[in-house]
Coordinates of C-alpha atoms and ligand atoms in Angstrom, one line a residue:
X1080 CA 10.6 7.2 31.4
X1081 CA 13.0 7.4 28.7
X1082 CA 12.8 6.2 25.2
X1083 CA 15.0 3.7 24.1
X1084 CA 15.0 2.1 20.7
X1085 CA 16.8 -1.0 19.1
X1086 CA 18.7 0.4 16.7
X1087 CA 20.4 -1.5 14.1
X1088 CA 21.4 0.3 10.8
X1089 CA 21.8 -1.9 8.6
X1090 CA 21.4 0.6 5.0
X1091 CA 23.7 3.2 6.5
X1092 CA 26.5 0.5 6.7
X1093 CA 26.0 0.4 2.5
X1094 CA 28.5 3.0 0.8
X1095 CA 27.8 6.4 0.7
X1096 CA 26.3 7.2 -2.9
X1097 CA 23.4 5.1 -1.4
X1098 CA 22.2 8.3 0.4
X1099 CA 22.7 11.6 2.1
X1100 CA 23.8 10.9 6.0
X1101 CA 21.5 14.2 7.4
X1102 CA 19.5 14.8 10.3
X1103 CA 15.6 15.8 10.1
X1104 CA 14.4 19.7 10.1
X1105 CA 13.1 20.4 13.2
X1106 CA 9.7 22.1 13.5
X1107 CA 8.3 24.8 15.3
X1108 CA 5.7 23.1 17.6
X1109 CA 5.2 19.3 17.5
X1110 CA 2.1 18.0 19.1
X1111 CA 1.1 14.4 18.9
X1112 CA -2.1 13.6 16.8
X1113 CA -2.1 9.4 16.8
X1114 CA 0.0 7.5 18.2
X1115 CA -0.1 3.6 17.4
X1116 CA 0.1 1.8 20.6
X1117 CA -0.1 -1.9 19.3
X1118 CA 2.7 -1.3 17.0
X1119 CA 4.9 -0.1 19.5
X1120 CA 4.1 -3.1 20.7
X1121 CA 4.7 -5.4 18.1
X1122 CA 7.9 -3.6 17.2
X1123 CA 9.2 -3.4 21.6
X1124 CA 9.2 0.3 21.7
X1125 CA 8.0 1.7 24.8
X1126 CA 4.5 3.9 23.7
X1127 CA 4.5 5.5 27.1
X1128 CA 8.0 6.6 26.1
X1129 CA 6.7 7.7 22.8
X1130 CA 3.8 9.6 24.2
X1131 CA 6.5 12.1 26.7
X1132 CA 7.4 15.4 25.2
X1133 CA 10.4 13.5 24.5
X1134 CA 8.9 10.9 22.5
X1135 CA 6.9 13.3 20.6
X1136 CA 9.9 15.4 19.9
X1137 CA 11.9 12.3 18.2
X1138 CA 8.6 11.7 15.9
X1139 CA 8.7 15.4 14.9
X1140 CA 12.3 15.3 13.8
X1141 CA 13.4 17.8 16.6
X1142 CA 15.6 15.2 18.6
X1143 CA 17.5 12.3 16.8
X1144 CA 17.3 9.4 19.3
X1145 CA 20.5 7.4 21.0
X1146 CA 21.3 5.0 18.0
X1147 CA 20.0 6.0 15.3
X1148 CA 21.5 7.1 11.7
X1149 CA 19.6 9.5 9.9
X1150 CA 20.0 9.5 6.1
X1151 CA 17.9 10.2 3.3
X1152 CA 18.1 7.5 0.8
X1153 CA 18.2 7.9 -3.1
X1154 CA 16.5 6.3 -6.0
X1155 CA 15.4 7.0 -9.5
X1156 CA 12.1 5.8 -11.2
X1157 CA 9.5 5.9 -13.6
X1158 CA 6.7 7.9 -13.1
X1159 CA 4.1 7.1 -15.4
X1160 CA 6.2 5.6 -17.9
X1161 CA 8.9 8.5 -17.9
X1162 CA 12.4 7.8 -16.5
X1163 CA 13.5 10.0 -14.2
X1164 CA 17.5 9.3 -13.1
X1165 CA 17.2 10.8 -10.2
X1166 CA 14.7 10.9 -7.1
X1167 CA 15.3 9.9 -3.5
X1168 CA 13.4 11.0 -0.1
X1169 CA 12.4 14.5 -1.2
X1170 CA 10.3 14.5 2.6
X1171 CA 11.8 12.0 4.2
X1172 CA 14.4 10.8 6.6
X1173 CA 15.1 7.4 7.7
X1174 CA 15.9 7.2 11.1
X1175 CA 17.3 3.7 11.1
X1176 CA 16.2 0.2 11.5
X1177 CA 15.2 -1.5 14.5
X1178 CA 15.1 -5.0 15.2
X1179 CA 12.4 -5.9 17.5
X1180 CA 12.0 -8.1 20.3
X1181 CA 10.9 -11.5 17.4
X1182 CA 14.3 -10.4 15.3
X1183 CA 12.0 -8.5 12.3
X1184 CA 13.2 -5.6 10.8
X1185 CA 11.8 -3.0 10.6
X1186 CA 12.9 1.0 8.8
X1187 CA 11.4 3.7 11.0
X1188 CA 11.7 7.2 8.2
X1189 CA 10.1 10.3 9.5
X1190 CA 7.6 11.7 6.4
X1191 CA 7.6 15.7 6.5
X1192 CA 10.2 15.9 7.8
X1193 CA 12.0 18.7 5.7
X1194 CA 14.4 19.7 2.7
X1195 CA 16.6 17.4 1.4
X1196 CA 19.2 17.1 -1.3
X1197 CA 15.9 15.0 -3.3
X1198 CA 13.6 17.4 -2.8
X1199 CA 13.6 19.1 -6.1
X1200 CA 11.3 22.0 -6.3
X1201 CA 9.2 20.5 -3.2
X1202 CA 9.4 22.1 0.5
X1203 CA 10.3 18.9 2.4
X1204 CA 7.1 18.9 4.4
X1205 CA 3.6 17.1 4.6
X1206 CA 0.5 18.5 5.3
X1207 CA -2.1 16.9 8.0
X1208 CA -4.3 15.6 4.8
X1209 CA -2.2 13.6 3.3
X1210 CA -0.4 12.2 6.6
X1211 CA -4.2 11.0 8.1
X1212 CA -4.7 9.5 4.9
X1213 CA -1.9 7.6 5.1
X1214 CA -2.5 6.5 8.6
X1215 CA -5.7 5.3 8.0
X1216 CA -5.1 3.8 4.7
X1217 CA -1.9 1.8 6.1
X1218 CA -3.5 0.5 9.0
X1219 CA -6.7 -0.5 7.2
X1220 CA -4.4 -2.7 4.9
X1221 CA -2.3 -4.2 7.9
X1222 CA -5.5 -4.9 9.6
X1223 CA -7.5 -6.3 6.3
X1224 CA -4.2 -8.5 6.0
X1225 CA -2.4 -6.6 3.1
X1226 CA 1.2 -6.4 3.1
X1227 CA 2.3 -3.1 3.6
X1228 CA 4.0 -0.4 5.6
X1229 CA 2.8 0.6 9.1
X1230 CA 1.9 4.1 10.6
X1231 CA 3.4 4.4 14.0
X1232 CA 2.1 7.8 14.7
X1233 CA 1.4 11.2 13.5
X1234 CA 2.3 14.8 14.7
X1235 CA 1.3 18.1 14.1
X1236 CA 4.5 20.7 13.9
X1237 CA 3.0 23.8 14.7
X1238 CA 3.6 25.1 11.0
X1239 CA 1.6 26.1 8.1
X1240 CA 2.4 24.2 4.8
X1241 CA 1.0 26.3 1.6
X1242 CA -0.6 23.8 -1.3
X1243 CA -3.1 25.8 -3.1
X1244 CA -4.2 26.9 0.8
X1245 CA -2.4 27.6 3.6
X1246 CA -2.2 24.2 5.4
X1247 CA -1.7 22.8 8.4
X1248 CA 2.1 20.9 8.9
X1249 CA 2.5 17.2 10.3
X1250 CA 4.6 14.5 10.7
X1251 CA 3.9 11.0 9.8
X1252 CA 6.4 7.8 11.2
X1253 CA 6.3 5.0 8.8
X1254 CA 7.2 1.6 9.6
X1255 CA 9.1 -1.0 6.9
X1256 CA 10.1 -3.9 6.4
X1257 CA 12.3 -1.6 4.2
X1258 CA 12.1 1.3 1.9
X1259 CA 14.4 -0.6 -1.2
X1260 CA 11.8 0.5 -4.3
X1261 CA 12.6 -0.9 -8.2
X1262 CA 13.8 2.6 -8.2
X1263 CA 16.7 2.1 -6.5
X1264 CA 18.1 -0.5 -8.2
X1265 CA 17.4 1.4 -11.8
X1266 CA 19.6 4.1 -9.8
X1267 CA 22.3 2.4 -9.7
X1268 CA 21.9 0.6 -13.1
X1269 CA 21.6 4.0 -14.8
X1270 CA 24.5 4.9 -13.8
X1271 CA 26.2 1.6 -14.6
X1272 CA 27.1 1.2 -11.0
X1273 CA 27.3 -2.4 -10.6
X1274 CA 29.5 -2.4 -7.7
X1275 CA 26.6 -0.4 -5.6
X1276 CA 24.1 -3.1 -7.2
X1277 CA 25.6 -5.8 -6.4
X1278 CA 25.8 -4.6 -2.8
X1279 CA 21.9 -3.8 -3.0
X1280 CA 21.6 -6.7 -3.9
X1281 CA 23.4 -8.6 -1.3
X1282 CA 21.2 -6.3 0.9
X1283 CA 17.8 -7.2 0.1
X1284 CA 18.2 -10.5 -0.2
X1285 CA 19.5 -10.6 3.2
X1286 CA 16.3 -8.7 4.4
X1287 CA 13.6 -10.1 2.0
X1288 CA 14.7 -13.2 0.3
X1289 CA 16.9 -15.6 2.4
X1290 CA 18.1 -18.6 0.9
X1291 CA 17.3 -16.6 -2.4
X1292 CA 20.1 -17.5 -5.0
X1293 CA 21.7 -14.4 -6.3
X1294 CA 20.5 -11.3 -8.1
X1295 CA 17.8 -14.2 -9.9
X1296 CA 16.3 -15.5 -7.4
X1297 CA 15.6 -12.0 -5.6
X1298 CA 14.1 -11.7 -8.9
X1299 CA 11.7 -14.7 -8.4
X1300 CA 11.2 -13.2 -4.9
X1301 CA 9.7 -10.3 -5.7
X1302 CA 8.0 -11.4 -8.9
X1303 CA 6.1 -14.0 -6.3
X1304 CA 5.1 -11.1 -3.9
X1305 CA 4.0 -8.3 -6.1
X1306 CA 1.8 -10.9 -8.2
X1307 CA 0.5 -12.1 -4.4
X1308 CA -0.4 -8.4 -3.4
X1309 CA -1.7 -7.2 -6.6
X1310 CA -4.0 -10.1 -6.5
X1311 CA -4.8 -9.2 -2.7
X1312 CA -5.4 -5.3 -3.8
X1313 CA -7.5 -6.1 -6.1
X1314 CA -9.6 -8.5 -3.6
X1315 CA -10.4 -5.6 -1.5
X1316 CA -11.2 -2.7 -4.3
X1317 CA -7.7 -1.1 -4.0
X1318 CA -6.5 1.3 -6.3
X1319 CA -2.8 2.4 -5.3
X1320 CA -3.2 5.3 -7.9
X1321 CA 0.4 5.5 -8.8
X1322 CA 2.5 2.8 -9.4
X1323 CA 5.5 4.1 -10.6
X1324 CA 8.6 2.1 -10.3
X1325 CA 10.0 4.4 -7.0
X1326 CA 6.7 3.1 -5.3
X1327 CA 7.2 -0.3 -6.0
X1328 CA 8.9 -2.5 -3.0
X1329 CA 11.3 -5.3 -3.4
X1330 CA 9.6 -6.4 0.0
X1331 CA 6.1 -6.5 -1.5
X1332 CA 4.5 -4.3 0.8
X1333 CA 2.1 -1.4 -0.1
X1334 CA 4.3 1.4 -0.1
X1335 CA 3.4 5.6 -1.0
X1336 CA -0.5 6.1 -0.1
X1337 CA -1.0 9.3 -2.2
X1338 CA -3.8 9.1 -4.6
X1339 CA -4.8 5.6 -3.4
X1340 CA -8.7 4.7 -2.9
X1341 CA -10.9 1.9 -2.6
X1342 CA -13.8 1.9 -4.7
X1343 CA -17.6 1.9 -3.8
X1344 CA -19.5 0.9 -6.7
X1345 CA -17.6 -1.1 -9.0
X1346 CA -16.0 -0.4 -12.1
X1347 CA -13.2 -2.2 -14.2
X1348 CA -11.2 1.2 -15.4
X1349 CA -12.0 3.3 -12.5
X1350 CA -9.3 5.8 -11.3
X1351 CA -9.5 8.3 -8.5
X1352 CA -5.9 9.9 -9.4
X1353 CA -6.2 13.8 -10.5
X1354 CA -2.9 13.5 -12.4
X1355 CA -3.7 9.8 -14.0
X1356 CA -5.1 11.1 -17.1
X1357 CA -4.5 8.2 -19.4
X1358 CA -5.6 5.4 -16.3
X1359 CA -2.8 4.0 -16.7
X1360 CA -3.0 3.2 -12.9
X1361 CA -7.0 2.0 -13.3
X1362 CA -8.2 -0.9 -11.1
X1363 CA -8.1 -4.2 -13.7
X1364 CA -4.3 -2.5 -15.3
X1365 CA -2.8 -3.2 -11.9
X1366 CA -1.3 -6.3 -12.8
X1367 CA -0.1 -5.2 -16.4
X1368 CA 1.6 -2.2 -14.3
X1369 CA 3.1 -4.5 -11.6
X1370 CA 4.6 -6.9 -14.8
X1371 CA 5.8 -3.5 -16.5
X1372 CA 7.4 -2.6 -13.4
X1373 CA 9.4 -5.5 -12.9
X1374 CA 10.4 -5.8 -16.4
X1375 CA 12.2 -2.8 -15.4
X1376 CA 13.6 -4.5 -11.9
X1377 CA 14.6 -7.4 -14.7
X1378 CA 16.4 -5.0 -16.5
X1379 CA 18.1 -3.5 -14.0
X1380 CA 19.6 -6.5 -12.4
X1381 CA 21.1 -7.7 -16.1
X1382 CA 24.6 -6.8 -15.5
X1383 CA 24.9 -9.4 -12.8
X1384 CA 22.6 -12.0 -14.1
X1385 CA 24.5 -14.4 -16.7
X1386 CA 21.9 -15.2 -19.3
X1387 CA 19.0 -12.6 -20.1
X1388 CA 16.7 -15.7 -20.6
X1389 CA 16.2 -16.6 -17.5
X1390 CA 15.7 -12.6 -16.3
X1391 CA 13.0 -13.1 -19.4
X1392 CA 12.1 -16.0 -17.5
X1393 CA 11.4 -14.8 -14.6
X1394 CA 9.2 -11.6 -15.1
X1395 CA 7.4 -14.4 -17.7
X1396 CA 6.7 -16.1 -14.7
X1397 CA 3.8 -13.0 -13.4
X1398 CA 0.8 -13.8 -15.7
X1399 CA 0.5 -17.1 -14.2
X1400 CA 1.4 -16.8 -10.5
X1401 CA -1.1 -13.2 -10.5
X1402 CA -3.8 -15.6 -12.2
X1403 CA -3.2 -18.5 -9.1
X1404 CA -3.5 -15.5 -6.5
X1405 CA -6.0 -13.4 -7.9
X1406 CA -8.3 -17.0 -8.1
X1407 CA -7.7 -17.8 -4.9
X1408 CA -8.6 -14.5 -3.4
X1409 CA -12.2 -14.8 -5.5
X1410 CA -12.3 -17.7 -4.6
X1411 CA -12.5 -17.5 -1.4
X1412 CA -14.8 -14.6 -1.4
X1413 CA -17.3 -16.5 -3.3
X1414 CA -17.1 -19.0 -0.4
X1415 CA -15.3 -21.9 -2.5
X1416 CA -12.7 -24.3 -1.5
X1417 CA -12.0 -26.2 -3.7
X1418 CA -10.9 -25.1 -7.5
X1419 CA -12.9 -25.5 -10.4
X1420 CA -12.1 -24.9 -13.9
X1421 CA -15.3 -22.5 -14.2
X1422 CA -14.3 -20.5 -11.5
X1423 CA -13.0 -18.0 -13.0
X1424 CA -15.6 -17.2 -16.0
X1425 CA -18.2 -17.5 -12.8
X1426 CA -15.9 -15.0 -11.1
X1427 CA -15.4 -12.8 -14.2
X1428 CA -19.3 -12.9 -14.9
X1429 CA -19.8 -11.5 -11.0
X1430 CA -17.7 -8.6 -12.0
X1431 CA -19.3 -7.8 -14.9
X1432 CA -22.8 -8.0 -13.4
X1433 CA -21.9 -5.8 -10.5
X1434 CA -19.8 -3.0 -13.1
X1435 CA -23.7 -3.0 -15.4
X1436 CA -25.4 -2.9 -11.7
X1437 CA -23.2 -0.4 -10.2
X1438 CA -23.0 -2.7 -7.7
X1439 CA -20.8 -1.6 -4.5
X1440 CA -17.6 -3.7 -4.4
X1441 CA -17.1 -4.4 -0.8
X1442 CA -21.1 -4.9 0.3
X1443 CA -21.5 -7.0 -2.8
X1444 CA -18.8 -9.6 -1.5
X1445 CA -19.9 -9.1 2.3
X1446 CA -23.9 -9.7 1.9
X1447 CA -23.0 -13.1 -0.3
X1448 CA -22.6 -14.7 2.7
X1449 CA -26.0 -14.0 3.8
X1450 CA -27.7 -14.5 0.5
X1451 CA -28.7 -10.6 0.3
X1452 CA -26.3 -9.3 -2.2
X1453 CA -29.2 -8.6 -5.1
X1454 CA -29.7 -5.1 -3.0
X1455 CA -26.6 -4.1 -4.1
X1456 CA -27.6 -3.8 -7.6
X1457 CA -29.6 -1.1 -9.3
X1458 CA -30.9 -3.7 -11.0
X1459 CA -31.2 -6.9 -9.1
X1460 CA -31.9 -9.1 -12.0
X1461 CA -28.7 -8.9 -13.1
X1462 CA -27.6 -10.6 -10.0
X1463 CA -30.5 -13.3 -10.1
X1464 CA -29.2 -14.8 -12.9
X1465 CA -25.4 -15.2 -11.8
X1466 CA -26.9 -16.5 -8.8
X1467 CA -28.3 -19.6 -10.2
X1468 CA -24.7 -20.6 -11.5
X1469 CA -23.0 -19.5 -8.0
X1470 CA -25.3 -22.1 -6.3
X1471 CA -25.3 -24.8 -8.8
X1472 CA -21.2 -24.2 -9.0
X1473 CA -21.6 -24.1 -4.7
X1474 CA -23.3 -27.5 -5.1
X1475 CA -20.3 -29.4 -6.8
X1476 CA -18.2 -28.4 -3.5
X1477 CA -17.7 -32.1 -1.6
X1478 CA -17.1 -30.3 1.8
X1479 CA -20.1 -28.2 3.0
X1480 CA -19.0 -25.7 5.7
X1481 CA -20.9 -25.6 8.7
X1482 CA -20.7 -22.1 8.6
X1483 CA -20.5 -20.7 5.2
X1484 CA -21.4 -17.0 6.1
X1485 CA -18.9 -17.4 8.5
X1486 CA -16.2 -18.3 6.4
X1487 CA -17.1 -16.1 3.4
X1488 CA -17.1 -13.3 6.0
X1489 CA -13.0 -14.1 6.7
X1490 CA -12.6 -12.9 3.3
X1491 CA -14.7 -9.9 2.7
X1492 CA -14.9 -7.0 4.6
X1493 CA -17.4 -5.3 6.0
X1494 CA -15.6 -2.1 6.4
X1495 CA -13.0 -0.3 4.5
X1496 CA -11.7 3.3 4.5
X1497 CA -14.4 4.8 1.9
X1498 CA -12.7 7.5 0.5
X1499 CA -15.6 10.0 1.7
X1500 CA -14.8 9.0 5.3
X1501 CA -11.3 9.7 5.1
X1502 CA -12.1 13.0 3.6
X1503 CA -14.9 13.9 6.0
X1504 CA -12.4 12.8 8.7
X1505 CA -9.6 15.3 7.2
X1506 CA -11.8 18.3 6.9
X1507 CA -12.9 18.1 10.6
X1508 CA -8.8 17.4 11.5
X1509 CA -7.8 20.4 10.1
X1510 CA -10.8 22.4 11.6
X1511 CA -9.4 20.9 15.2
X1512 CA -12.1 17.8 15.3
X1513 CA -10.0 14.4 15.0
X1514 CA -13.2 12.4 16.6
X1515 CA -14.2 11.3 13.0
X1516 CA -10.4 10.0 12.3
X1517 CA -10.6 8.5 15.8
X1518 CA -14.4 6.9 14.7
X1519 CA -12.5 5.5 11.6
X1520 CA -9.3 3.6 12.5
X1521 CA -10.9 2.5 15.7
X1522 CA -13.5 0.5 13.1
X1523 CA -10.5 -0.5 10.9
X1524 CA -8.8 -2.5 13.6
X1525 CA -11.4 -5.0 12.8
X1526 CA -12.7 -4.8 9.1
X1527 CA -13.6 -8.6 9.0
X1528 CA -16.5 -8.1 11.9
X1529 CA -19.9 -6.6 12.1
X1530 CA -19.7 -3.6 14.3
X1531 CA -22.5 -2.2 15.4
X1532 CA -21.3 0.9 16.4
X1533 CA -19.7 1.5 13.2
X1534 CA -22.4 0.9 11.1
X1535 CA -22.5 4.2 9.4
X1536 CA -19.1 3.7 7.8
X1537 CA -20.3 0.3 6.1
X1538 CA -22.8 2.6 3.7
X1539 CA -21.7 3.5 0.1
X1540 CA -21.7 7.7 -0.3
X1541 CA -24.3 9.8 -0.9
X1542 CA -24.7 11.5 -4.4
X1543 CA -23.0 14.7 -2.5
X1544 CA -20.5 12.8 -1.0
X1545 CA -18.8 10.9 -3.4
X1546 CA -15.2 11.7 -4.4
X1547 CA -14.3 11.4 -7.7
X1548 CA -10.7 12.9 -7.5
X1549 CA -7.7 11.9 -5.2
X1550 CA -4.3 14.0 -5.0
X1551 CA -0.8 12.7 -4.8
X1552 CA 0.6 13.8 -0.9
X1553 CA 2.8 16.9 -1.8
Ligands
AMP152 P1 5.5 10.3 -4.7 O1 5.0 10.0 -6.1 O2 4.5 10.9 -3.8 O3 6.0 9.0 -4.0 O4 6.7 11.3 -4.8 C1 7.6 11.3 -5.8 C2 8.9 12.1 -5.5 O5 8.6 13.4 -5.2 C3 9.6 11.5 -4.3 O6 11.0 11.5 -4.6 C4 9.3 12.5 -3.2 O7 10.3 12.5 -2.2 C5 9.2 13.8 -3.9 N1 8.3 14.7 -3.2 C6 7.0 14.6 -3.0 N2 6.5 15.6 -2.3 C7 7.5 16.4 -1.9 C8 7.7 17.6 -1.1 N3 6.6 18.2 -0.6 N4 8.9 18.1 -1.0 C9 10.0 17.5 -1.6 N5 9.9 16.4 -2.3 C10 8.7 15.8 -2.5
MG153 MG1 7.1 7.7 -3.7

């Protein structure tokens, strides 16, 4: 069987200051460790293909397949509020884009994959920690309904990668609707380059925004879908952990899972990030961060947009369309259809009872349904009393639901990937056990049900398991 892929490359057709044309580093031994067979499916690649030696060998880097157009792109971004002019795929390669069988897009890059001219003082390669998480992470998003890139698979190279510990190598293939970041149009704008970003943006509206009126209505675009997935992160206890401007997408997808976590119990300024000293990155700043950020795509795109106003404007516009998301998203998981002009000082009141009660974000929301959320709480009282208003505020809803737990269960989990799981799963991967990473996504292809069987990965962490502290991927 041999692998074919649909290659269209659409980004290597941009001029050449938009990357480095370079193949992948090959590696010494690639073994395959996960390999996603529904998204080879969604995206018409043959998995049996991808599963030969051959297969395996193209996910490693080792062979470049028929088609594609390997290329490591460049961009430029603020990390934690300090610009840096110039940053690009350090560990990356983008193999190309394919287009699959329904006509989506989608950028298959290659993450560990070696050296590049953007790698800095960084060796080019990924270790299996970092790579799992990322798997995991990804596809718990795609399956809770989050937008965001896709793991296809991950490989093992056969090579030892030294962080503070010698380390064992691996490959992960990530899936895009694109990898354009904020980043890479303040690339371009830095260096007054408006040629180049006026062809990005030509680009990305052809990809993200159709029908989007010029540099301004990407704008708009993108101001719409970062205010819809911020609200959607913060539905589901997501902290991305660093939101700089190179890991912000133009096609609102969840992009760069380094320091991310979900939280257990529930607190407004938590941060997980070892390097986020100031929390700038904490849960509730999300949306400040996301509005910050595209201030800076604002700024970026002022040399083609005619009056600064309306760039104003636009960015102006995220306060508003973040509050309409954010209440639909609680509202739904407090099991209300219709809107009420309470509903969010009855939202804001849950939150604040749950951060006194340490209550645990995701079984809070999932036992409302079923009435038993006061065990959540170290002290249920505080949950009595909000209570009373939830039910007096359900009784002004004119439809009833047959099946309110039902419904209420559509929007809150019962499963997502606690952070002591993923690390329990990572430990026993790099000591040669991957049934605990198997255990995990195989419960995360269905985070809305009740599983049985996965019962175990529903409760909070013991005292000894919690993890206070998440590390960016290098
Ligand atoms: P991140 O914040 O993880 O998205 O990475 C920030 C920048 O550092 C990106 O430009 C990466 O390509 C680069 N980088 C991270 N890790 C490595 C590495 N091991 N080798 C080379 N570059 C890296
Ligand atoms: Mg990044």
């Amino acid at each position: 069987m041999s692998l074919a892929l649909p290659f269209d490359n659409s980004y290597g057709r941009l001029p050449n200051r938009f990357y480095t044309r370079m193949a992948p580093a090959p590696v010494a031994l690639p073994a395959m460790l996960a390999l996603n067979v529904p998204l080879a499916g969604r995206l018409g690649i043959d998995a049996d293909a991808l599963a030969t030696p051959e297969g395996v060998s193209v996910l490693a880097g080792n062979a470049v397949p028929d088609g594609a157009d390997p290329l490591a792109q460049v961009y430029a971004g603020h990390q934690f509020g300090g610009w840096s002019p110039q940053l690009g795929d350090g560990r990356a390669i983008l193999l190309g884009e394919i287009v699959a069988p329904d006509g989506a897009r989608f950028d298959i890059q290659l993450k560990g994959s070696g050296r590049t001219p953007y790698s800095r003082m960084g060796d080019g390669r990924a270790w299996l920690g970092p790579v799992l998480r990322e798997y995991i992470v990804s596809e718990a998003m795609a399956a809770l309904g989050v937008p965001t890139t896709r793991a296809l698979a991950a490989v093992t190279t056969g090579e030892t990668v030294f962080r503070e510990a010698p380390l064992p190598g691996a490959v992960l293939t990530r899936v895009a609707a694109s990898h354009i970041r904020v980043g890479t149009f303040q690339y371009f704008f830095a260096r007054g380059d408006h040629e180049a970003l006026d062809a990005l943006v030509n680009h990305a509206i052809q990809r993200h925004a159709q029908g989007a009126d010029g540099p301004l209505g990407l704008l708009n675009h993108v101001v719409e879908r970062q205010a819809m997935l911020v609200a959607a992160w913060l539905g589901i206890g997501f902290i991305h952990g660093v939101m700089n401007t190179d890991n912000m997408t133009v096609s609102g997808e969840t992009i760069d899972y380094g320091p991310c976590a979900f939280m257990d119990d529930f607190s407004p300024m938590r941060v997980f990030s070892s390097i986020d000293h100031q929390g700038r990155y904490a849960y509730s700043r999300q949306p400040d961060i996301a509005m910050w950020n595209l201030a800076q795509l604002a700024t970026a795109l002022l040399p083609l947009i005619d009056d600064v106003k309306d760039a104003q404007a636009a960015v102006d516009r995220f306060p508003a369309l973040f509050r309409d998301a954010w209440l639909t998203v609680f509202r739904a998981k407090l099991g209300l259809q219709a809107a009420d002009e309470g509903d969010e000082e009855l939202i804001l009141a849950l939150l604040d009872a749950m951060a006194k009660g340490k209550a645990d974000f995701t079984n809070t929301f999932r036992s409302l349904g079923t009435l038993k959320a006061r065990d959540a709480f170290s002290d249920p009282e505080l949950y009595d009393a909000w209570e009373n208003s939830w039910k007096e505020r359900l009784g002004k809803e004119s439809a009833v639901p047959d099946d309110r737990a039902g419904t209420m269960h559509a929007a809150n989990p019962a499963l997502i990937p606690r952070n002591h799981r993923i690390e329990q799963a990572i430990q026993a991967a790099v000591a040669g056990d991957l049934s605990p990473f198997r255990h995990l996504s195989a419960a995360l292809l269905a985070p809305y049900s009740d599983q049985g069987e996965f019962a175990d990965l529903a409760n909070p962490p013991t005292e000894s398991e919690v993890v206070c502290q998440t590390f960016c991927g290098t």
